[in-house]
PDB file of C-alpha atoms and ligand atoms in Angstrom:
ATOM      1  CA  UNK A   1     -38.107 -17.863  -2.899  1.00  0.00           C
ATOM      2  CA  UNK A   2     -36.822 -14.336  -2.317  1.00  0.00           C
ATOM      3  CA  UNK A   3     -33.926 -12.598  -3.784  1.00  0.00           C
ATOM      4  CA  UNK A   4     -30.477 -12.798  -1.237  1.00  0.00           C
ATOM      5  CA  UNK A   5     -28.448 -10.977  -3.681  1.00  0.00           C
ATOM      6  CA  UNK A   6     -25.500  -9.169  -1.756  1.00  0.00           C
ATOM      7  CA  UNK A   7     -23.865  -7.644  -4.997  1.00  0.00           C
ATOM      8  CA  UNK A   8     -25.033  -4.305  -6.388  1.00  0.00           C
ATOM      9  CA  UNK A   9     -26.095  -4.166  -9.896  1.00  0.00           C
ATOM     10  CA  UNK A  10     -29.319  -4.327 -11.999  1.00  0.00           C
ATOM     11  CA  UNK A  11     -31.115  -7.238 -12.755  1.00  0.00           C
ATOM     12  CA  UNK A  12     -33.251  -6.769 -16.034  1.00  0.00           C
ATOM     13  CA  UNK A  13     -34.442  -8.128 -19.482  1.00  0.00           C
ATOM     14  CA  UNK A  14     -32.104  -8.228 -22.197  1.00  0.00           C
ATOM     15  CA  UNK A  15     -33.333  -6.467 -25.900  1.00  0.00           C
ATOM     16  CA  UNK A  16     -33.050  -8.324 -29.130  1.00  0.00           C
ATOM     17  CA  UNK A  17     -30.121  -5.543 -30.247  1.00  0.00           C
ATOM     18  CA  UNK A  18     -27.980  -6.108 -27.086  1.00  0.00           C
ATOM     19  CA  UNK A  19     -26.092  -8.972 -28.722  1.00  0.00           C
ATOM     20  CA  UNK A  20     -22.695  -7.009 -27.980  1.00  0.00           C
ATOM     21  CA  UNK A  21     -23.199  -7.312 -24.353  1.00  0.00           C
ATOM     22  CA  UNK A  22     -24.179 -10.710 -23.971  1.00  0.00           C
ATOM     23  CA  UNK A  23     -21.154 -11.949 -26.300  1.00  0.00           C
ATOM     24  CA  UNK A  24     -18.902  -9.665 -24.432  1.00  0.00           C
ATOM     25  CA  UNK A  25     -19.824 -11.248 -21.167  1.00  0.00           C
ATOM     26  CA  UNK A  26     -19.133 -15.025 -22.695  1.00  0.00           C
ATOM     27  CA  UNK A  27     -16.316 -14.189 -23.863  1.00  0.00           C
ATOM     28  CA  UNK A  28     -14.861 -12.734 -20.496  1.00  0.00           C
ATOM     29  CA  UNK A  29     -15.677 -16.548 -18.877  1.00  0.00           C
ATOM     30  CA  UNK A  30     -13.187 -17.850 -17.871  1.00  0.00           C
ATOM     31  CA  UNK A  31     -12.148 -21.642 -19.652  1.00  0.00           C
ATOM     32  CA  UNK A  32     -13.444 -23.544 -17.097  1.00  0.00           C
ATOM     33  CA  UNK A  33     -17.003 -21.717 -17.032  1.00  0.00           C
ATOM     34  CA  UNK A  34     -17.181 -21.692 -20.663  1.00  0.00           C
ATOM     35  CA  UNK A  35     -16.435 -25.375 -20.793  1.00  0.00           C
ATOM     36  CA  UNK A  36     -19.718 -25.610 -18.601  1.00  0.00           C
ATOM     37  CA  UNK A  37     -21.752 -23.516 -20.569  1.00  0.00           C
ATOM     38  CA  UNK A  38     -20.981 -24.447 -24.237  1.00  0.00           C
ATOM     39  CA  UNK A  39     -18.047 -27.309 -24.536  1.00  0.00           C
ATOM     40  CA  UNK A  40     -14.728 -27.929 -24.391  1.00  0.00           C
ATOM     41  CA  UNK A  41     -12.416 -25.977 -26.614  1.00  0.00           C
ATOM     42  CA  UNK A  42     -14.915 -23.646 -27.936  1.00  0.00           C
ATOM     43  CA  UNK A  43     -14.041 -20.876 -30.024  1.00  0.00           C
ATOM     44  CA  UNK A  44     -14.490 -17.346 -29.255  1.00  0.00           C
ATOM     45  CA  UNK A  45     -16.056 -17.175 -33.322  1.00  0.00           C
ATOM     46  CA  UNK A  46     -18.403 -20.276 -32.506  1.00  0.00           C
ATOM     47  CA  UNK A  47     -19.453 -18.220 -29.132  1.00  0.00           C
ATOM     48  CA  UNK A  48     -20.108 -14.788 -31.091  1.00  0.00           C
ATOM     49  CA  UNK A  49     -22.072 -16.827 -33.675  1.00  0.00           C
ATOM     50  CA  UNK A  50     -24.178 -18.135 -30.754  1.00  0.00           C
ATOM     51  CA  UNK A  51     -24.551 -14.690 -29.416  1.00  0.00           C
ATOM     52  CA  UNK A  52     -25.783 -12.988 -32.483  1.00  0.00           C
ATOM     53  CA  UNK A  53     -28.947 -15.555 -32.494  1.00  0.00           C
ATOM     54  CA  UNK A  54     -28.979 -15.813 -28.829  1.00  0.00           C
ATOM     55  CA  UNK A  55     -31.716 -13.105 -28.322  1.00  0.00           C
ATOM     56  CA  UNK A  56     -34.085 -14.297 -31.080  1.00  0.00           C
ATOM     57  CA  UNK A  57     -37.639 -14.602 -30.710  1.00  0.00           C
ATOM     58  CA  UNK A  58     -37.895 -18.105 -29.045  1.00  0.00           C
ATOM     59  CA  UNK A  59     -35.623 -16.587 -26.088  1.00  0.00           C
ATOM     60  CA  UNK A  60     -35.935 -14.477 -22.820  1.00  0.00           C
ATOM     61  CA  UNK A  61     -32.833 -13.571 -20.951  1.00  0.00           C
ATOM     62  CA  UNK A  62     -32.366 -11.630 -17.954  1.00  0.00           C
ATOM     63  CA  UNK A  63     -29.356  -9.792 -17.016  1.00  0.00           C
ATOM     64  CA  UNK A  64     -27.363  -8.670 -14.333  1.00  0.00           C
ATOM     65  CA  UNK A  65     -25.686  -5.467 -15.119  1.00  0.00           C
ATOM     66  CA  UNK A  66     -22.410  -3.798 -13.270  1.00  0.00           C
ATOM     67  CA  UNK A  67     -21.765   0.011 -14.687  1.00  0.00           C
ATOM     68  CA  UNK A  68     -23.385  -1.198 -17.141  1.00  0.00           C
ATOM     69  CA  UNK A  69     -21.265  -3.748 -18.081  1.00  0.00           C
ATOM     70  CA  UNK A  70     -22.926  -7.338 -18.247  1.00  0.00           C
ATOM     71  CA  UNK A  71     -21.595  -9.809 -15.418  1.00  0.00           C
ATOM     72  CA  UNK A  72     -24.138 -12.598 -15.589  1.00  0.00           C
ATOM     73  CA  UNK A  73     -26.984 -13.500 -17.785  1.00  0.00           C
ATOM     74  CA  UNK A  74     -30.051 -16.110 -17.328  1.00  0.00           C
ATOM     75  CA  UNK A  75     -31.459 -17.463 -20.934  1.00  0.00           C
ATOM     76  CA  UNK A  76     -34.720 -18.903 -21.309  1.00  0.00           C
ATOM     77  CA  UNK A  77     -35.480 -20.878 -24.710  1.00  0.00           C
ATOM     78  CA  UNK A  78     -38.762 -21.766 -25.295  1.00  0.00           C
ATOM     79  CA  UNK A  79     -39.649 -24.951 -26.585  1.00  0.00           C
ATOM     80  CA  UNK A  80     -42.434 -26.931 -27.225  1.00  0.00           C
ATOM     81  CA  UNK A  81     -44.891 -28.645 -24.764  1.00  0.00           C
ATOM     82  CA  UNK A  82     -44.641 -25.795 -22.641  1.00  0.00           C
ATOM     83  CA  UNK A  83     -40.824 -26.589 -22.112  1.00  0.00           C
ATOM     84  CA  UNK A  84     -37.808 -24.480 -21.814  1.00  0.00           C
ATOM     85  CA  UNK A  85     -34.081 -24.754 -22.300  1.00  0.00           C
ATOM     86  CA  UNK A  86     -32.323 -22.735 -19.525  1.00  0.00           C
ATOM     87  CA  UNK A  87     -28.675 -22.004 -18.920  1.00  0.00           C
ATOM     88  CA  UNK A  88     -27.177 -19.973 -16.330  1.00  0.00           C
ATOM     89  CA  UNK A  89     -23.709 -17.680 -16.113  1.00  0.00           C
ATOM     90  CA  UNK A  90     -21.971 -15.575 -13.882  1.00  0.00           C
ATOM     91  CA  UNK A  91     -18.613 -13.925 -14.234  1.00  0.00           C
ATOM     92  CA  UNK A  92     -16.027 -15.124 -12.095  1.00  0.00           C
ATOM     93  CA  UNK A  93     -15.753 -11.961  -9.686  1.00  0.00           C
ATOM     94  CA  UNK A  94     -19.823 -11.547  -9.075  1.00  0.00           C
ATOM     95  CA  UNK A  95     -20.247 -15.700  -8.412  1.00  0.00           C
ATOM     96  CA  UNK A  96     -21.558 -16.725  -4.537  1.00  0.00           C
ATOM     97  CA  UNK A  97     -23.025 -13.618  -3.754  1.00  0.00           C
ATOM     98  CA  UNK A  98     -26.731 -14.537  -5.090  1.00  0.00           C
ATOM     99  CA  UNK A  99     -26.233 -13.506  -9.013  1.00  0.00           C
ATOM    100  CA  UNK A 100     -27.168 -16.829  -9.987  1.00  0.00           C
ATOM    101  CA  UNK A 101     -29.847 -17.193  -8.055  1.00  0.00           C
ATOM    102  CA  UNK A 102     -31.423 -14.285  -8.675  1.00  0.00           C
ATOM    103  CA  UNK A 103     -31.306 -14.178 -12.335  1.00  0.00           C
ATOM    104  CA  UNK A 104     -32.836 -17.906 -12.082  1.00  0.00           C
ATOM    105  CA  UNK A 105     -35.443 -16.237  -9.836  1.00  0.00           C
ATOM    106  CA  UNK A 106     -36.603 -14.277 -12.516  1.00  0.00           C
ATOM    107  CA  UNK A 107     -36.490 -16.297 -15.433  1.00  0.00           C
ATOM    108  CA  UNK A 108     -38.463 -18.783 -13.540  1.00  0.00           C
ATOM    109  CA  UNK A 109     -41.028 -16.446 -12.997  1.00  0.00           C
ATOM    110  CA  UNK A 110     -41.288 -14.904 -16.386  1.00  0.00           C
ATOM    111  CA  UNK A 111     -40.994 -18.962 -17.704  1.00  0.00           C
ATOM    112  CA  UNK A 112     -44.438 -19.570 -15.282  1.00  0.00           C
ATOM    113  CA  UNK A 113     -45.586 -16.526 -16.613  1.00  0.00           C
ATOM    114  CA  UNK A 114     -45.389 -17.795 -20.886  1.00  0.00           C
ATOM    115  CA  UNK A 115     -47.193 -20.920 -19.832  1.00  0.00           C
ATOM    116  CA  UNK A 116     -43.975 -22.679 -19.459  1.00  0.00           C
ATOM    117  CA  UNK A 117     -44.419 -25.902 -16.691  1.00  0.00           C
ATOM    118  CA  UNK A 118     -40.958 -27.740 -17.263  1.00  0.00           C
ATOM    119  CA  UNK A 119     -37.122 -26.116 -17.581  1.00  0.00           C
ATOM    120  CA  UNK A 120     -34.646 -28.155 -18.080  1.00  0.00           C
ATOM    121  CA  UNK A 121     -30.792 -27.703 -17.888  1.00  0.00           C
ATOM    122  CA  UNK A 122     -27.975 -30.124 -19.077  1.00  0.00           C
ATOM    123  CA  UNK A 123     -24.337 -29.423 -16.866  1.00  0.00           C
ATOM    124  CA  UNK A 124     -21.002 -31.055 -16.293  1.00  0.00           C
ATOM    125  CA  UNK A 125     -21.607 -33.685 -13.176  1.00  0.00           C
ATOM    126  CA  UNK A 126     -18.443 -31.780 -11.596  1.00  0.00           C
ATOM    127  CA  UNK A 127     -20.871 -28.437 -11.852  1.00  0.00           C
ATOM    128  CA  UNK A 128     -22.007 -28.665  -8.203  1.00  0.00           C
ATOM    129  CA  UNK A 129     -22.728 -25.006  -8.526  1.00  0.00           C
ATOM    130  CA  UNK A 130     -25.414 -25.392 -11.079  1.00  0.00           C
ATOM    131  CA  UNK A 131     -26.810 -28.065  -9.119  1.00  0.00           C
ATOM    132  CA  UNK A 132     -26.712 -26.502  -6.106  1.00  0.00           C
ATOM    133  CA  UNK A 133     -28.299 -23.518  -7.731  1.00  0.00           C
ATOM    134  CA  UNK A 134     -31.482 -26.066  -9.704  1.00  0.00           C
ATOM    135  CA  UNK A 135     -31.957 -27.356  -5.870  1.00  0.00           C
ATOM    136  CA  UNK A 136     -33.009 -24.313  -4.599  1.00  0.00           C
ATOM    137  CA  UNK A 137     -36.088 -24.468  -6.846  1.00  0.00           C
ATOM    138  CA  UNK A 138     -36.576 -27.758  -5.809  1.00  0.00           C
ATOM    139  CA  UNK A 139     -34.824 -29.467  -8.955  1.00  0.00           C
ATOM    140  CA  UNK A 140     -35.173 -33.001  -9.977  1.00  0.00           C
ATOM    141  CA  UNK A 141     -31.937 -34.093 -10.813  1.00  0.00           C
ATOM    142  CA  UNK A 142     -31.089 -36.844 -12.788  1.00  0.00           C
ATOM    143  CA  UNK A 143     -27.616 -37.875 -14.478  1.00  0.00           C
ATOM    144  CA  UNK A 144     -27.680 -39.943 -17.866  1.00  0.00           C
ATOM    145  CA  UNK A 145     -25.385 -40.417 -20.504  1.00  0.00           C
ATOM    146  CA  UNK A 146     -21.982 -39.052 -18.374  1.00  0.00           C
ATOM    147  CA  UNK A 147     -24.153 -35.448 -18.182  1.00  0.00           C
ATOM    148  CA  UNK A 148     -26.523 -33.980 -15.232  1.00  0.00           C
ATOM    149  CA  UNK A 149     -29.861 -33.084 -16.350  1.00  0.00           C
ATOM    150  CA  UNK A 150     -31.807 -30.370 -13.955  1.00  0.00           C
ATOM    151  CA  UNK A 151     -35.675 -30.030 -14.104  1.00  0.00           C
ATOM    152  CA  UNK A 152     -37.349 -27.495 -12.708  1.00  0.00           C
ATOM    153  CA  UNK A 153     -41.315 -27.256 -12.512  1.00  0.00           C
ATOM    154  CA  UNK A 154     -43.082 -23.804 -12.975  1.00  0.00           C
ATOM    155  CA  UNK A 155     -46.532 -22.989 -11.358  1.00  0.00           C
ATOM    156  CA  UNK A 156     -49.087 -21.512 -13.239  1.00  0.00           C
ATOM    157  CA  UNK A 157     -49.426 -18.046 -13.958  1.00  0.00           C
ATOM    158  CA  UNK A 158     -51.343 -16.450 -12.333  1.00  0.00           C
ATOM    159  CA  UNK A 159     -52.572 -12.569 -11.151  1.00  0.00           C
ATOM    160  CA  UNK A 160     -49.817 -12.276  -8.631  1.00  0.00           C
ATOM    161  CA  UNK A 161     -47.164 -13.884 -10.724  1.00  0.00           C
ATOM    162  CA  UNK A 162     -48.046 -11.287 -13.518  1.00  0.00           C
ATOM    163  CA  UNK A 163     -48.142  -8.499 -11.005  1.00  0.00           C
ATOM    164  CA  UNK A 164     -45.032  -9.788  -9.530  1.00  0.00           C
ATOM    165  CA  UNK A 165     -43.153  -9.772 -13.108  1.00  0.00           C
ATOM    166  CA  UNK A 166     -44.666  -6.120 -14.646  1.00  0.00           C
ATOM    167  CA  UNK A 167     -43.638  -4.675 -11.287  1.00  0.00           C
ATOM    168  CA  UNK A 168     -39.851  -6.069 -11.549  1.00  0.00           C
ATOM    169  CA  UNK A 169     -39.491  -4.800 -15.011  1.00  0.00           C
ATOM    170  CA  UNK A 170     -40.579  -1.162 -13.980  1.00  0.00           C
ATOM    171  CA  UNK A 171     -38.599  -1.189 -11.228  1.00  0.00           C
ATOM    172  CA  UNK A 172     -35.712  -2.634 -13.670  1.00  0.00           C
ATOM    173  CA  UNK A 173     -36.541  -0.116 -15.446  1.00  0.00           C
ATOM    174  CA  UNK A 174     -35.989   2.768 -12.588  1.00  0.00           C
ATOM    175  CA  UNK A 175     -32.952   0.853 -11.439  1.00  0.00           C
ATOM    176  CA  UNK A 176     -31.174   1.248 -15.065  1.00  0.00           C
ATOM    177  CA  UNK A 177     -32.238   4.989 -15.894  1.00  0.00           C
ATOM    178  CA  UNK A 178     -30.806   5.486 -12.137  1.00  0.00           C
ATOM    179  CA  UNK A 179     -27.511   3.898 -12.829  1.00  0.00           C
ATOM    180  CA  UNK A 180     -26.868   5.367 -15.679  1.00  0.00           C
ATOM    181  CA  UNK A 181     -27.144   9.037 -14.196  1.00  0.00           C
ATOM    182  CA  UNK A 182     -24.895   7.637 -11.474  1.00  0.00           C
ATOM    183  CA  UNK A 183     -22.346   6.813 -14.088  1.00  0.00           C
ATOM    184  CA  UNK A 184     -22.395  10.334 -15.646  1.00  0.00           C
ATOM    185  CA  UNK A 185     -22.038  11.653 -11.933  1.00  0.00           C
ATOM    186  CA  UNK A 186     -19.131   9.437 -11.424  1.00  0.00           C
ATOM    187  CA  UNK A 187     -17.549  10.080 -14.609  1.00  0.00           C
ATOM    188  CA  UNK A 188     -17.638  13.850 -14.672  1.00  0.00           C
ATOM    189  CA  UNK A 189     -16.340  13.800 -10.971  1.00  0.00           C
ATOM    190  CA  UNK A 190     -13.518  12.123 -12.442  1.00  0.00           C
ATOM    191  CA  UNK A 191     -13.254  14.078 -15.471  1.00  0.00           C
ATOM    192  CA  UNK A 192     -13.237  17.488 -12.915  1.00  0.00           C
ATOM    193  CA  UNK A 193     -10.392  15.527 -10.306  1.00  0.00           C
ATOM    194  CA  UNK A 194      -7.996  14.845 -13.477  1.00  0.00           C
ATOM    195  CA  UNK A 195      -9.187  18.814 -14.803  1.00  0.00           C
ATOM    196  CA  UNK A 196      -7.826  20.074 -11.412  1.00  0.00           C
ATOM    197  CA  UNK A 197      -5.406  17.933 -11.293  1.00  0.00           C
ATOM    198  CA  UNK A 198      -3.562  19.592 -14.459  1.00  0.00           C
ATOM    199  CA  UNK A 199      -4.485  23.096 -13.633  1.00  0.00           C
ATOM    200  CA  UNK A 200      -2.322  22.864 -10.401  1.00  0.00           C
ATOM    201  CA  UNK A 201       0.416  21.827 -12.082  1.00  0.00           C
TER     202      UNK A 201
HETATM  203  C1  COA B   1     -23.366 -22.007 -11.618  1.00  0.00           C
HETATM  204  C2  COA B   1     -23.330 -20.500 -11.454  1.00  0.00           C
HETATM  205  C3  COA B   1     -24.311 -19.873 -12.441  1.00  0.00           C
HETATM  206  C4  COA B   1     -23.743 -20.146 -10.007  1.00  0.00           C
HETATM  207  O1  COA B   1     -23.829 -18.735  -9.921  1.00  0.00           O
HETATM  208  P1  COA B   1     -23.671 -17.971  -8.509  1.00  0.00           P
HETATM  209  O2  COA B   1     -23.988 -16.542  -8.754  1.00  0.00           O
HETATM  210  O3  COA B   1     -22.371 -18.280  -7.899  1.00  0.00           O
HETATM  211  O4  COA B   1     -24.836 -18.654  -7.657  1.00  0.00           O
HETATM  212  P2  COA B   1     -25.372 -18.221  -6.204  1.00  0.00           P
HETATM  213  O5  COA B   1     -24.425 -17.270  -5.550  1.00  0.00           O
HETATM  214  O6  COA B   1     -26.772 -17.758  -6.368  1.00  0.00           O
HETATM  215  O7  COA B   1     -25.347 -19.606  -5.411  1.00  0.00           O
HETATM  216  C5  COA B   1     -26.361 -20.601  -5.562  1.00  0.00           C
HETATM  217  C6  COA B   1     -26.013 -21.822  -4.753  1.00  0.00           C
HETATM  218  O8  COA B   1     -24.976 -22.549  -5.421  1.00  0.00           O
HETATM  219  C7  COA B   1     -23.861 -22.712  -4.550  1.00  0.00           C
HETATM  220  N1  COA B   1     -22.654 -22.667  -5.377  1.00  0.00           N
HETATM  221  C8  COA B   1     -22.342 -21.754  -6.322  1.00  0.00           C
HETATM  222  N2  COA B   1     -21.159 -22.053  -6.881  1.00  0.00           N
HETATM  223  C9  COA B   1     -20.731 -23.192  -6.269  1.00  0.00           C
HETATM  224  C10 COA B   1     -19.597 -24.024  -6.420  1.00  0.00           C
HETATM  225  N3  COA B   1     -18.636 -23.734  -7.311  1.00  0.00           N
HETATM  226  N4  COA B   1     -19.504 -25.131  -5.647  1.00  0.00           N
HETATM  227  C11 COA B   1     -20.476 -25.449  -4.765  1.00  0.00           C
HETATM  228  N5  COA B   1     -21.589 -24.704  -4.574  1.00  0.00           N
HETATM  229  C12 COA B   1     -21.702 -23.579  -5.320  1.00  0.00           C
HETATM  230  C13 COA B   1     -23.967 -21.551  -3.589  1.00  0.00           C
HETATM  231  O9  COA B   1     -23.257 -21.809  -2.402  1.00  0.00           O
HETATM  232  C14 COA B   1     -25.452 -21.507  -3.366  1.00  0.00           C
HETATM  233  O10 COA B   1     -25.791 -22.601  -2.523  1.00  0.00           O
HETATM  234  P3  COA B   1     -26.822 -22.512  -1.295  1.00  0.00           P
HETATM  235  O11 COA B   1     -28.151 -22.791  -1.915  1.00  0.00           O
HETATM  236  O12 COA B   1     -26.383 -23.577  -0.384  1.00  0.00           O
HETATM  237  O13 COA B   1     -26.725 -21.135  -0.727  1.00  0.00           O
HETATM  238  C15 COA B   1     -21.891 -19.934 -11.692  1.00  0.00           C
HETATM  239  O14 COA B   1     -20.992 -20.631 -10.879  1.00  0.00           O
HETATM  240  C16 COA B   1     -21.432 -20.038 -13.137  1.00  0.00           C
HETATM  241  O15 COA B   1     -21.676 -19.150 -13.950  1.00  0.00           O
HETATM  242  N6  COA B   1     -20.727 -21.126 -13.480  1.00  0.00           N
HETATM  243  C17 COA B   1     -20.185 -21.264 -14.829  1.00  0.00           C
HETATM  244  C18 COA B   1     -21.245 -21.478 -15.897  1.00  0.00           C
HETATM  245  C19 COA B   1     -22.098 -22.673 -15.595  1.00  0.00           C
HETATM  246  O16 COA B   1     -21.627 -23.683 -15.112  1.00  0.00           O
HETATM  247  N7  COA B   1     -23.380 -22.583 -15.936  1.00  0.00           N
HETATM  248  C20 COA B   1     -24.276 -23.716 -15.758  1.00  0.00           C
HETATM  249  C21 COA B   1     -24.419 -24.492 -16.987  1.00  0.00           C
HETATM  250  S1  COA B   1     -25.526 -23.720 -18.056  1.00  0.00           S
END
């Protein structure tokens, strides 16, 4: 599958001490999101206490950055039997325009990659999103117990596929060091407007 993403941003991996983003992004969700990602009637201290183990060593997640602000994230737990845990979230604003399937894009590939051959994902039957999103891997979906259950099946790894991944995480890498000289461009264009701004007064 290739990427259709429409929104501008970066897509990259998430380091262990970037807990502040990630928890600053599930916190912005709105209710109804954050329903279908954690529960109902969640706390914001029960989702920062998620967040600070959320990057541990059992997890991969990719992001998708915005100035470079985090608007969507993809996590990958690994579990055992070559199984993974995945869960998927995009901030209102940056939803339908390919976020969320580009982010699963990746994980998926960096899942094959780790041996993984199975990712499952549990959602609210109302999240036609999500499913729509797990069918477009070819998803099995099933629905027991009042919840959806999405599986997923990973190809092995293989030459390509590790290509394919150490040439998206340079390129991630290019993309962020790019964006972030952008940002200093921007910001010291703005910083010289508001400069001028008060000298002609
Ligand atoms: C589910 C979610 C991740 C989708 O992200 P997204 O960036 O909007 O996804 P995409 O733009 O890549 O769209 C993927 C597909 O889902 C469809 N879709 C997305 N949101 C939809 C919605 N609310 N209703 C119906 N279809 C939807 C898109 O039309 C697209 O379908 P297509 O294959 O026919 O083109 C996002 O809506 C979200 O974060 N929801 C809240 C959190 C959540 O429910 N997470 C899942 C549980 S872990």
């Amino acid at each position: 599958m290739t990427d259709e993403l429409t929104a501008s941003g970066v897509i990259r991996k998430l380091m262990p001490w970037e807990t502040a983003l990630l928890c600053e992004h599930f916190l912005r969700l709105d209710p109804e999101a954050r329903n279908c990602r954690f529960a109902a009637g969640v706390s914001d201290d029960t989702i920062t206490g998620y967040a600070d183990t959320a990057l541990g060593p059992d997890a991969l997640v990719h992001g998708f950055l915005v100035d470079g602000v985090l608007r969507g994230a993809a996590e990958l737990r690994l579990l055992d039997d070559n199984a993974a845990e995945v869960a998927v979230t995009v901030e209102d604003a940056w939803r339908l325009t390919g976020v969320g399937t580009a982010l699963f894009g990746r994980l998926l590939l960096t899942a094959r990659n780790r041996g993984v051959r199975s990712l499952a994902m549990t959602c609210l039957p109302a999240n036609r999103g999500m499913q729509r999103l797990a069918a477009r891997f070819d998803g099995k979906i099933t629905y027991a117990s009042g919840d959806v259950f999405a599986d997923v099946s990973a190809q092995p790894a293989n030459p390509l596929s590790l290509w394919r991944e150490a040439w998206r995480d340079g390129s991630s890498v290019a993309a962020t060091v790019l964006d972030a000289q952008l940002n200093l461009l921007k910001r010291a264009r703005k910083r010289s407007a508001e400069l001028g701004g008060q000298d002609s007064r």
